[in-house]
XYZ file of C-alpha atoms in Angstrom:
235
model
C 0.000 0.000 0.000
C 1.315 3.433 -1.026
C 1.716 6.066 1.893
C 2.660 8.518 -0.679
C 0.893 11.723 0.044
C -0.125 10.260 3.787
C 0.756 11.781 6.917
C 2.225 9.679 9.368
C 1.928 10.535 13.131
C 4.361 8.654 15.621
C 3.211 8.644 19.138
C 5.343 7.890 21.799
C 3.721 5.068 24.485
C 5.474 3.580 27.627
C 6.296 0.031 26.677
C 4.579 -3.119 27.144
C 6.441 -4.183 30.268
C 5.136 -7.146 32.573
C 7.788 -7.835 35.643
C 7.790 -9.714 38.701
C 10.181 -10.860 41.324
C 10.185 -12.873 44.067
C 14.192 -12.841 44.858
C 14.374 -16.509 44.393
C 17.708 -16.083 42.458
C 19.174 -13.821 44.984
C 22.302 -15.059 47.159
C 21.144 -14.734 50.937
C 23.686 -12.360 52.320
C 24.393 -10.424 49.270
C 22.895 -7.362 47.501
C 19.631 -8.172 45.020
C 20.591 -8.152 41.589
C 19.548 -5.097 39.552
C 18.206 -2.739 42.576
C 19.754 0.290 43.469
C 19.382 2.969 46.273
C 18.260 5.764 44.627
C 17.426 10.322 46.321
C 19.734 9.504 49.146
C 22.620 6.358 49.417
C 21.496 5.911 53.084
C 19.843 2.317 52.384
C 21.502 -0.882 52.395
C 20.058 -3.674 50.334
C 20.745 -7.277 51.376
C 19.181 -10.357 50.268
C 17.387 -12.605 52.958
C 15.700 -15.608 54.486
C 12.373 -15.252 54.937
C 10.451 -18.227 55.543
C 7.039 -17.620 54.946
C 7.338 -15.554 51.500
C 6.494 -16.942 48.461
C 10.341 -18.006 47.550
C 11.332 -18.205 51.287
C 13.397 -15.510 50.232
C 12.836 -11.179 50.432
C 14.985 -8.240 49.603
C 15.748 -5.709 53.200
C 15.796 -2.468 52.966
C 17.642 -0.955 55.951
C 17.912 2.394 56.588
C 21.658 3.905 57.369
C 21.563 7.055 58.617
C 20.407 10.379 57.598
C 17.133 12.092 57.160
C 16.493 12.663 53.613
C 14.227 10.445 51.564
C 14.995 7.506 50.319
C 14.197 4.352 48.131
C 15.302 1.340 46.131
C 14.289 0.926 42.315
C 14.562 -1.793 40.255
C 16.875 -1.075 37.520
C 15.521 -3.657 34.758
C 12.049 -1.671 34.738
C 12.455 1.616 32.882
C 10.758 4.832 33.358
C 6.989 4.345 32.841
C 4.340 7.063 32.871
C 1.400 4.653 33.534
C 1.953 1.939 35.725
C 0.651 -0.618 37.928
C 2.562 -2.101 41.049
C 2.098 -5.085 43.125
C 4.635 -5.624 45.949
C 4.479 -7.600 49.219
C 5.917 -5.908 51.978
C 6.693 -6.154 56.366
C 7.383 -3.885 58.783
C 10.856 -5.922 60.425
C 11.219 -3.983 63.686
C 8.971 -5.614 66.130
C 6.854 -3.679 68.392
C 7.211 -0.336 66.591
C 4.873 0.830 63.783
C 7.332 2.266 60.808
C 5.502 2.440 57.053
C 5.167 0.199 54.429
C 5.946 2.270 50.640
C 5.963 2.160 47.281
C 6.847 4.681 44.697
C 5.849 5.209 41.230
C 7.211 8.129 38.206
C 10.293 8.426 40.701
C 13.190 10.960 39.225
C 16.223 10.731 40.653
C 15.480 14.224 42.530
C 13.465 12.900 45.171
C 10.111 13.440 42.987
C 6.968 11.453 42.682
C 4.126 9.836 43.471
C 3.860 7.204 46.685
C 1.774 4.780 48.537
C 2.013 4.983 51.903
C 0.965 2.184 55.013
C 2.210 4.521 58.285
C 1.558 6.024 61.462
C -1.233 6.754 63.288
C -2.105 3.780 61.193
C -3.299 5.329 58.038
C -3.225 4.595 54.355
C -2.208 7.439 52.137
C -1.501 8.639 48.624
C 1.069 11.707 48.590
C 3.103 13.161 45.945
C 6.879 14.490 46.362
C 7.966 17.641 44.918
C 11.836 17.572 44.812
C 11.399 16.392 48.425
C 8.672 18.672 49.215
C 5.789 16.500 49.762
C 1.842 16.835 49.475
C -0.824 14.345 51.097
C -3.097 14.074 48.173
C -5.299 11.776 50.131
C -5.351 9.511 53.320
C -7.872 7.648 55.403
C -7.815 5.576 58.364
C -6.739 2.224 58.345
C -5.380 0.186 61.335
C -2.428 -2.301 60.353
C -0.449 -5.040 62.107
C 3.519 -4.353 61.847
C 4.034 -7.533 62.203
C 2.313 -8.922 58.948
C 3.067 -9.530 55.118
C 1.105 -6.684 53.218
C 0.133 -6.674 49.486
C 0.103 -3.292 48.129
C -1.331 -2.267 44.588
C -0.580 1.033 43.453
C -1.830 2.436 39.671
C -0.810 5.844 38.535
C -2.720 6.276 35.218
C -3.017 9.030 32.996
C -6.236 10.478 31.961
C -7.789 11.965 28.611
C -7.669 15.411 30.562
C -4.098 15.085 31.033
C -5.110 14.579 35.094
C -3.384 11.462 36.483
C -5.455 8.611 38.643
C -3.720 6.880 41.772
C -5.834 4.443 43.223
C -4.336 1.778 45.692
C -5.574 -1.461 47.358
C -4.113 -3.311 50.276
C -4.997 -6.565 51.309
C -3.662 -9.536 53.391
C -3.281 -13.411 52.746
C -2.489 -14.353 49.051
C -1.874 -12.611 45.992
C -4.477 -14.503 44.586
C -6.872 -12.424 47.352
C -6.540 -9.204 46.206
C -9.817 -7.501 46.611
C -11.746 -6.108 43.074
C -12.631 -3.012 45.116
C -9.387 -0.460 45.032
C -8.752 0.948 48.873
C -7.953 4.570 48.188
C -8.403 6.837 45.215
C -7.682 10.333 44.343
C -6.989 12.078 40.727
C -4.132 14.605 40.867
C -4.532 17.728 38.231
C -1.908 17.778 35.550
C -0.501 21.196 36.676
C 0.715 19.131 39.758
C 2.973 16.896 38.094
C 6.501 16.924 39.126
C 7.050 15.069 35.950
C 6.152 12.545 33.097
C 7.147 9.479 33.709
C 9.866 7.923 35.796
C 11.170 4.544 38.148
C 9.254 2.154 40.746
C 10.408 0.976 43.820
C 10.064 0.547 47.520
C 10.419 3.867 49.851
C 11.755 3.643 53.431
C 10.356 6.208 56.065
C 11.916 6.011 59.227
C 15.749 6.765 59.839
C 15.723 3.416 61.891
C 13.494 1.700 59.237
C 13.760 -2.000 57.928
C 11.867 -2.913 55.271
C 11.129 -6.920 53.768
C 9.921 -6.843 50.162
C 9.263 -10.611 49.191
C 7.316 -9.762 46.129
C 7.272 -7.073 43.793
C 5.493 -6.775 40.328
C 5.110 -3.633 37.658
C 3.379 -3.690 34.734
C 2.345 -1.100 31.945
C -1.189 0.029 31.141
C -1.035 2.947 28.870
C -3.399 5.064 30.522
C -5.855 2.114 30.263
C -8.135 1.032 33.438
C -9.325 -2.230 31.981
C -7.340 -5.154 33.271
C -4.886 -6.469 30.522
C -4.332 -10.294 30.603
C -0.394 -10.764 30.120
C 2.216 -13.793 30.906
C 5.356 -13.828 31.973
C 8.320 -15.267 34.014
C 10.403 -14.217 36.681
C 12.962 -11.249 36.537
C 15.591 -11.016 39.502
């Protein structure tokens, strides 16, 4: 077919990206392949035992030192604009109530958007500025510190150019996951700190240790109808 006299428009999409870990190739002992600290170098990663996860095995996030925030992203997703995350995360210091995290459209300037489990025991949605952050939304919801969370977070564009974030947390099996999302807010386009950008796991507290047995991200260009896709494990 001729495209002589055509015009041809190229439009640039995130791209079709279906990930999931569950650390089973990572060394106990050792750093998890292909994650990275990322706004401040104050977290040490380390591959551990963890008997009840999925692989009997979870990446820990440990905080260093310091005060500024900080995160780990997985290096083998690239920078999506619409996304959809599934981790499974605990709290590891008994008795105290730290947060539970995950980040979306991270820069590497401390900007995006984040899903938050933390005290007083409530569930939030808050975007970061360059480190300057903004509680788009949070309710009430009493958790156990000492139990294995699932955490979806979606961060979809909209026709209007206004971006969705709607979360779910649930207990149990992945398998379990509610088909009612948790939390939901829209947050206006002028309040972007930017496109598109990494995933990961955030850690609050300056004492904060984090286990992440599972973690999953997905594409779903600015779509909120469920895609059906297959894949196998990435470490």
């Amino acid at each position: 077919m001729s495209t002589i006299g055509k015009a041809i428009t190229l439009v640039e999409l995130d791209v079709d990206l279906f990930r999931s870990t569950q650390f089973e190739l990572g060394v106990v002992g050792e750093e998890p392949a292909n994650w990275m600290s990322l706004w401040a170098s104050n977290v040490a990663l380390e591959v551990v035992e963890l008997a009840d996860s999925p692989s009997g095995k979870a990446m820990q996030l440990t905080r260093t030192g310091g005060d500024a925030l900080s995160m780990a992203t997985w290096t083998l997703v690239p920078n999506l604009t619409d996304v959809s995350i599934v981790a499974r995360l605990r709290d590891n210091i008994s008795g105290t109530v730290n947060s539970l995290s995950v980040v979306a459209r991270a820069d590497d300037a401390s900007s995006g958007y984040r899903l938050q489990l933390g005290p007083p025991y409530t569930l939030s949605i808050i975007r970061s500025d360059l480190g300057v952050e903004t509680t788009l939304v949070s309710e009430d919801y009493y958790w156990d510190p000492q139990v294995d969370y699932w955490m979806r977070f979606d961060v979809i564009t909209q026709d209007t150019g206004d971006v969705l974030l709607r979360a779910k947390v649930w207990t149990g099996e992945i398998e379990d996951e509610p088909d009612d999302f948790t939390i939901s807010v829209t947050d206006a386009a002028s309040d972007l700190p930017h496109a598109s950008g990494s995933v990961g796991v955030f850690l609050f507290y300056e004492a904060g240790i984090v286990q992440c047995s599972y973690f999953r991200a997905r594409s779903v260009f600015g779509s909120t109808v469920e895609t059906l896709r297959f894949c196998k494990p990435s470490i």
